[in-house]
Coordinates of C-alpha atoms in Angstrom, one line a residue:
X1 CA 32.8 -25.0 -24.8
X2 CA 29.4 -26.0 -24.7
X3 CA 26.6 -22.5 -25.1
X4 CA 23.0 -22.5 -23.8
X5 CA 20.6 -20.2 -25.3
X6 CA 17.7 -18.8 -23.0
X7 CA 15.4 -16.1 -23.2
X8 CA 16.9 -13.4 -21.4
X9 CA 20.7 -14.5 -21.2
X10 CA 23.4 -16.6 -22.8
X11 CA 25.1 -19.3 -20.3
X12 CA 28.9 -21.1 -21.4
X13 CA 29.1 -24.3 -19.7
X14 CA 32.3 -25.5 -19.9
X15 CA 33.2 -28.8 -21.9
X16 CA 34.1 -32.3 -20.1
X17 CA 37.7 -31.1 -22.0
X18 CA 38.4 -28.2 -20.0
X19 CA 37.2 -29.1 -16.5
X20 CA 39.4 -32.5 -16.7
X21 CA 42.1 -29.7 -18.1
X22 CA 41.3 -27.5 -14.9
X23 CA 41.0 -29.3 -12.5
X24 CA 43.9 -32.2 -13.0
X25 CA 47.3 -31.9 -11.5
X26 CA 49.2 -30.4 -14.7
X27 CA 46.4 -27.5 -14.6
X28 CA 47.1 -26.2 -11.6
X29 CA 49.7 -23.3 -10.5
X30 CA 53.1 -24.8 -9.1
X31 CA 53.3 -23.5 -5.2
X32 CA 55.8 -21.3 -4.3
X33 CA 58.7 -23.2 -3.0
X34 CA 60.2 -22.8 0.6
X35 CA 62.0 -19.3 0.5
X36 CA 59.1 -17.7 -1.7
X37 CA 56.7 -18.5 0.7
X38 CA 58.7 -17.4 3.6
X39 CA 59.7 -14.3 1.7
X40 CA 55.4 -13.8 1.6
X41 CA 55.0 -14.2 5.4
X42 CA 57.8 -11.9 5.7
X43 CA 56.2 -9.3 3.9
X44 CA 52.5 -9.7 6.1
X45 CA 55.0 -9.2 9.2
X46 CA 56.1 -5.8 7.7
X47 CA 52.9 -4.8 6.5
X48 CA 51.6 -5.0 10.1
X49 CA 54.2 -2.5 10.7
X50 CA 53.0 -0.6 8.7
X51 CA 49.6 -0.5 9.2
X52 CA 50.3 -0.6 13.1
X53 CA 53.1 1.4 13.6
X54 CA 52.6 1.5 17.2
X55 CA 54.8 -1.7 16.7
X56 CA 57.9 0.3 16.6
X57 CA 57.7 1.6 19.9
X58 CA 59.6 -1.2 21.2
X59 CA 62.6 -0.6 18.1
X60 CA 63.2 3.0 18.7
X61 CA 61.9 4.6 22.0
X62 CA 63.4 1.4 24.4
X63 CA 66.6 1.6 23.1
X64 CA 66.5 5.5 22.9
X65 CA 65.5 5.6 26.8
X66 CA 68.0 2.6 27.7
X67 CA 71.0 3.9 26.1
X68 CA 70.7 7.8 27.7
X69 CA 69.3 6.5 31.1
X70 CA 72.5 4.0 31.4
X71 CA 75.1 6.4 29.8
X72 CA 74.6 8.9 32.0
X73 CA 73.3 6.7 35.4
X74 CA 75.9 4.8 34.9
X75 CA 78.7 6.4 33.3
X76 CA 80.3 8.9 35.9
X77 CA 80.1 6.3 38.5
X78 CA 81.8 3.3 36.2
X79 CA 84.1 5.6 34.3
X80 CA 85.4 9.0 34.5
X81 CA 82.8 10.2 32.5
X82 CA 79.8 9.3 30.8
X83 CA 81.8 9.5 27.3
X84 CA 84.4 7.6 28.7
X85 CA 81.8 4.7 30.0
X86 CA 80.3 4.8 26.1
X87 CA 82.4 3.7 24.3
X88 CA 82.7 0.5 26.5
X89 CA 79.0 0.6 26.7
X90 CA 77.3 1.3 23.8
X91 CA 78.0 -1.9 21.9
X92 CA 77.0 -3.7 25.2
X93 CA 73.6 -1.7 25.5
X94 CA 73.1 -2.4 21.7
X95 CA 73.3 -6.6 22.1
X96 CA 71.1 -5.7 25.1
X97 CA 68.5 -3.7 23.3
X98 CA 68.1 -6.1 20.2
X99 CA 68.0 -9.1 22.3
X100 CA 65.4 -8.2 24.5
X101 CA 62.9 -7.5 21.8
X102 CA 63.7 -10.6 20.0
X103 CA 60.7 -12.1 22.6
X104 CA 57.8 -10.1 20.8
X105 CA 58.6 -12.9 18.2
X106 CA 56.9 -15.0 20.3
X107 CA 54.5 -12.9 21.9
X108 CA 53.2 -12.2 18.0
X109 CA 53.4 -15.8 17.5
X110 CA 51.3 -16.2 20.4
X111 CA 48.5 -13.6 19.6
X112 CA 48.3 -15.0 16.0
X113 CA 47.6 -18.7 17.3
X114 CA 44.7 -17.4 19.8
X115 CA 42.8 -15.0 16.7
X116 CA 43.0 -18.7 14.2
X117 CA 45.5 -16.9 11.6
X118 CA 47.7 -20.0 11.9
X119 CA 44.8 -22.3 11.3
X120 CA 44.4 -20.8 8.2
X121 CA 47.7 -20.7 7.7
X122 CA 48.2 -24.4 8.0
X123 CA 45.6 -25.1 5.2
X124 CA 47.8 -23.3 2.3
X125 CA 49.5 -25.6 0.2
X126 CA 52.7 -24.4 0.8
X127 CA 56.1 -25.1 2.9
X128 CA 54.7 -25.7 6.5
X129 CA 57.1 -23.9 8.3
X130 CA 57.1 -20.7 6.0
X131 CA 54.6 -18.8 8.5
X132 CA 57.3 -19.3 11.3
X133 CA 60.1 -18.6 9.1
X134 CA 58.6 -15.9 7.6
X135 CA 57.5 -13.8 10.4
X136 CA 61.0 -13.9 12.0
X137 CA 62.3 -12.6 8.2
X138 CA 59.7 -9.7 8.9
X139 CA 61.6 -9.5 12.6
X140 CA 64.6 -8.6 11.2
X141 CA 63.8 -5.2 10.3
X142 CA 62.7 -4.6 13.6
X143 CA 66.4 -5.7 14.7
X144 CA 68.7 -3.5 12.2
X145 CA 66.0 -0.4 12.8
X146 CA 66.8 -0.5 16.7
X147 CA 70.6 -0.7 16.0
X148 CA 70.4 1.8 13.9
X149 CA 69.1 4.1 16.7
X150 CA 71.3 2.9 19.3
X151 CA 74.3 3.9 17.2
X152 CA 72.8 7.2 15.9
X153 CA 71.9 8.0 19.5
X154 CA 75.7 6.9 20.5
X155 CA 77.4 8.7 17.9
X156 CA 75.3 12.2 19.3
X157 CA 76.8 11.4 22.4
X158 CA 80.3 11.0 21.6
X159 CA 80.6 7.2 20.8
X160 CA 83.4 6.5 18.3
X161 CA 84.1 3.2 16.5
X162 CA 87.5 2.5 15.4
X163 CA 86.6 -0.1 13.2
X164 CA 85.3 2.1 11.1
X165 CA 81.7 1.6 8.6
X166 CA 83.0 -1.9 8.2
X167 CA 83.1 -2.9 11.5
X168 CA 80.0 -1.4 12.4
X169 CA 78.0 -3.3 9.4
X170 CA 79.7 -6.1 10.4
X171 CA 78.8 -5.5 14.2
X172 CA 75.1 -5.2 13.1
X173 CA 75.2 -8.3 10.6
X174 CA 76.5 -10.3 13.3
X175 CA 73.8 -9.0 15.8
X176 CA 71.5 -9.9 13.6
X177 CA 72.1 -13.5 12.8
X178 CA 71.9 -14.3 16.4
X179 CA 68.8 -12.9 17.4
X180 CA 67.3 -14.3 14.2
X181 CA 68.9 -17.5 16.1
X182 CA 67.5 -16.7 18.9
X183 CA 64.3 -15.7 18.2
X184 CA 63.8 -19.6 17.8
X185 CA 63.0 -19.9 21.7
X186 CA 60.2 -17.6 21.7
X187 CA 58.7 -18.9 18.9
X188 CA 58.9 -22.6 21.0
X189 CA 57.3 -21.3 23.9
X190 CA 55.0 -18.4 22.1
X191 CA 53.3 -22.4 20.7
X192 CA 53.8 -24.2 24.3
X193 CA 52.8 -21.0 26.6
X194 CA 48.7 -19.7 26.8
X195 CA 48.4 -16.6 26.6
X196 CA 50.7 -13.8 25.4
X197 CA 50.8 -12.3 29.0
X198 CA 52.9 -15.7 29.9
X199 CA 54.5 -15.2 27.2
X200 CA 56.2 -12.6 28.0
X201 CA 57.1 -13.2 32.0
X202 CA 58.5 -16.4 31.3
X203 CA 60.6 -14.4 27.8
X204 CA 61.4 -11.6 30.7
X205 CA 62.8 -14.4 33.7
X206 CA 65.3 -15.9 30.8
X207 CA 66.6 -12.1 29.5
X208 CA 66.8 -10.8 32.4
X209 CA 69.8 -13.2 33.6
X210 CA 71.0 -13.4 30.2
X211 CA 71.9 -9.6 29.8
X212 CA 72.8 -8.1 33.1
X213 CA 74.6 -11.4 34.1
X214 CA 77.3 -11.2 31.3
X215 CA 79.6 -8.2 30.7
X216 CA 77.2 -6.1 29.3
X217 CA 77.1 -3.2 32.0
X218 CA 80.6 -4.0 33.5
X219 CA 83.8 -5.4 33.6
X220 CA 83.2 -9.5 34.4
X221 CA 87.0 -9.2 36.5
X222 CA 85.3 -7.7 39.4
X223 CA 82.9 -10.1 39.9
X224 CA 83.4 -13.0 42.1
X225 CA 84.8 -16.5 41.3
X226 CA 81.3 -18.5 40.8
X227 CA 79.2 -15.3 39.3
X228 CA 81.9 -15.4 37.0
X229 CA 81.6 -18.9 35.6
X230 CA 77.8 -18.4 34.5
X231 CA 79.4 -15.4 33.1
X232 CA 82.0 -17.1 30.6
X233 CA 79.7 -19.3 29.3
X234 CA 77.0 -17.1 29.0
X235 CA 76.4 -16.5 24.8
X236 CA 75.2 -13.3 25.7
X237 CA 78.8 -12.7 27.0
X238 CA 80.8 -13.5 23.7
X239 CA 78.2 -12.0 21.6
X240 CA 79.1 -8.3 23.1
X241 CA 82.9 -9.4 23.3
X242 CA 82.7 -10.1 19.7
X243 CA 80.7 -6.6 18.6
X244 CA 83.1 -4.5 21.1
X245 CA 86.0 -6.1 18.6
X246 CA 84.9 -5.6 15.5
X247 CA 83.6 -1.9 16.3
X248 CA 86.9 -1.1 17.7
X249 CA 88.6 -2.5 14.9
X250 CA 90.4 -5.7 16.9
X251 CA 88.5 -8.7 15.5
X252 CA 87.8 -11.7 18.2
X253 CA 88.0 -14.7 16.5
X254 CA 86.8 -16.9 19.6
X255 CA 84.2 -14.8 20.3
X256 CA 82.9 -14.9 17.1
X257 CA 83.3 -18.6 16.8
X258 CA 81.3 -19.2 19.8
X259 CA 78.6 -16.3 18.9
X260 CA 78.4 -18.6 15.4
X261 CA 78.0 -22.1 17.1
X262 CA 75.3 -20.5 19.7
X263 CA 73.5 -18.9 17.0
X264 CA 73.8 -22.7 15.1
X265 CA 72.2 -24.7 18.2
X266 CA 69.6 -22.4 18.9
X267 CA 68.1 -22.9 15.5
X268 CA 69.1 -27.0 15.0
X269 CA 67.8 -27.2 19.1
X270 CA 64.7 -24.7 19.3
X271 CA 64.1 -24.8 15.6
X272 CA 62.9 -28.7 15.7
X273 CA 61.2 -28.6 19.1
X274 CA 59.3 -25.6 17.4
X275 CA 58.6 -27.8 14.1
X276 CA 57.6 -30.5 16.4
X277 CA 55.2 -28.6 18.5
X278 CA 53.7 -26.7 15.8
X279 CA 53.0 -29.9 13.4
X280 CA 50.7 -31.6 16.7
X281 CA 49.3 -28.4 17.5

């Protein structure tokens, strides 16, 4: 360390030593590997919760109006009685619920790109995709906090698992490793798509099939023969046959199988279109 002497002050200029020592490669910090870094982003998504907590509007008073307004719409018409119709509904309305706001992934996505945060973003010396990965981690709270209504709401109302706590936490688990999975396709289009706005309708035309097409709200038997074929194939479909089984205690091994190998090519299919686009952006 080299020191200057002036009048009023004393100046350290540091030696040709310690700025080869700073500034060659064994001087600087490691970077966080790949589930650090996502771990971060996760964290900025919850913080934004926190310091925005109109963001939970969509986790806790959707599902809260959903579940009552179908329960008791639906229910004496359906069922002989709006209890009756819950306990075939509720795990139904829940898949529904969750699924539905797995498109504000994109829509945040979306917003993020147009303000220049991923710009920045791109810049760190970190895993590339740790900003998407991250902010879908951050999305997961959102997920388990708006099945945790749903049920506290259904219990209130008379809804009874038979599966007990174990098939309710592995219910939610379950629920929550598909829309993780499926949060892939709005992330895809929240980089192809404009504008949040789009966004959103185009999020809205694909759910909207998705939930009330499957057996969600009824019984697939009486529908007819070619409604019912987009209905059997439909992953929404086994996703809600597999949560009614393990909440009442009756596991459905197919429907879980097929719930697992949806969940799989949505993130090997959407997951590298999503990479793709976001590396050319």
């Amino acid at each position: 360390m080299t020191t200057t002497t002036t009048d009023e002050s004393t100046t350290y200029v540091p030696s040709a030593e310690t700025m080869s020592a700073v500034l060659s490669p064994a001087g600087r910090p490691t970077p966080p590997g790949p589930l650090a870094a996502s771990i971060v982003f996760g964290w900025r998504a919850m913080l934004r919760i926190k310091h925005v907590p109109e963001q939970l509007f969509d986790v806790t008073a959707f599902p809260l109006i959903m579940t009552l307004m179908f329960t008791y719409l639906f229910g004496g018409a359906l069922a002989d009685s709006p209890r009756d119709y819950l306990q075939f509904f509720l795990p139904g309305i829940l898949v529904s619920s969750v699924v539905m706001i797995t498109m504000y992934t994109g829509v945040g996505l979306n917003t993020d790109i147009e303000k220049g945060v991923f710009d920045r973003f791109r810049t760190l010396p970190v895993w590339r995709p740790a900003a998407l990965v991250g902010m879908i981690f951050g999305d997961v709270l959102r997920y388990v906090i708006a099945s945790l209504v749903i049920l506290t709401v259904g219990l209130a109302l008379g809804f009874r698992p038979s599966g007990g706590v174990l098939g309710v936490v592995g219910s939610i688990a379950l629920l929550v490793v598909f829309s993780f999975a499926f949060s892939w396709i709005w992330t895809f289009f929240g980089l192809v798509l404009r504008s949040e706005k789009s966004v959103m309708g185009v999020s809205m035309m694909v759910l909207m099939p998705l939930t009330f097409l499957s057996n969600v709200y009824v019984d697939p038997s009486t529908m007819p023969g070619w409604l019912q074929a987009f209905v059997d194939v439909n992953p929404i479909t086994h996703l809600v046959s597999a949560i009614r089984g393990l909440m009442a205690g009756e596991v459905d091994g197919p429907a879980v199988l097929w719930t697992f190998i949806a969940s799989g090519l949505f993130v090997v299919v959407f997951g590298s279109l999503t990479m793709r686009r976001y590396n050319r952006k």
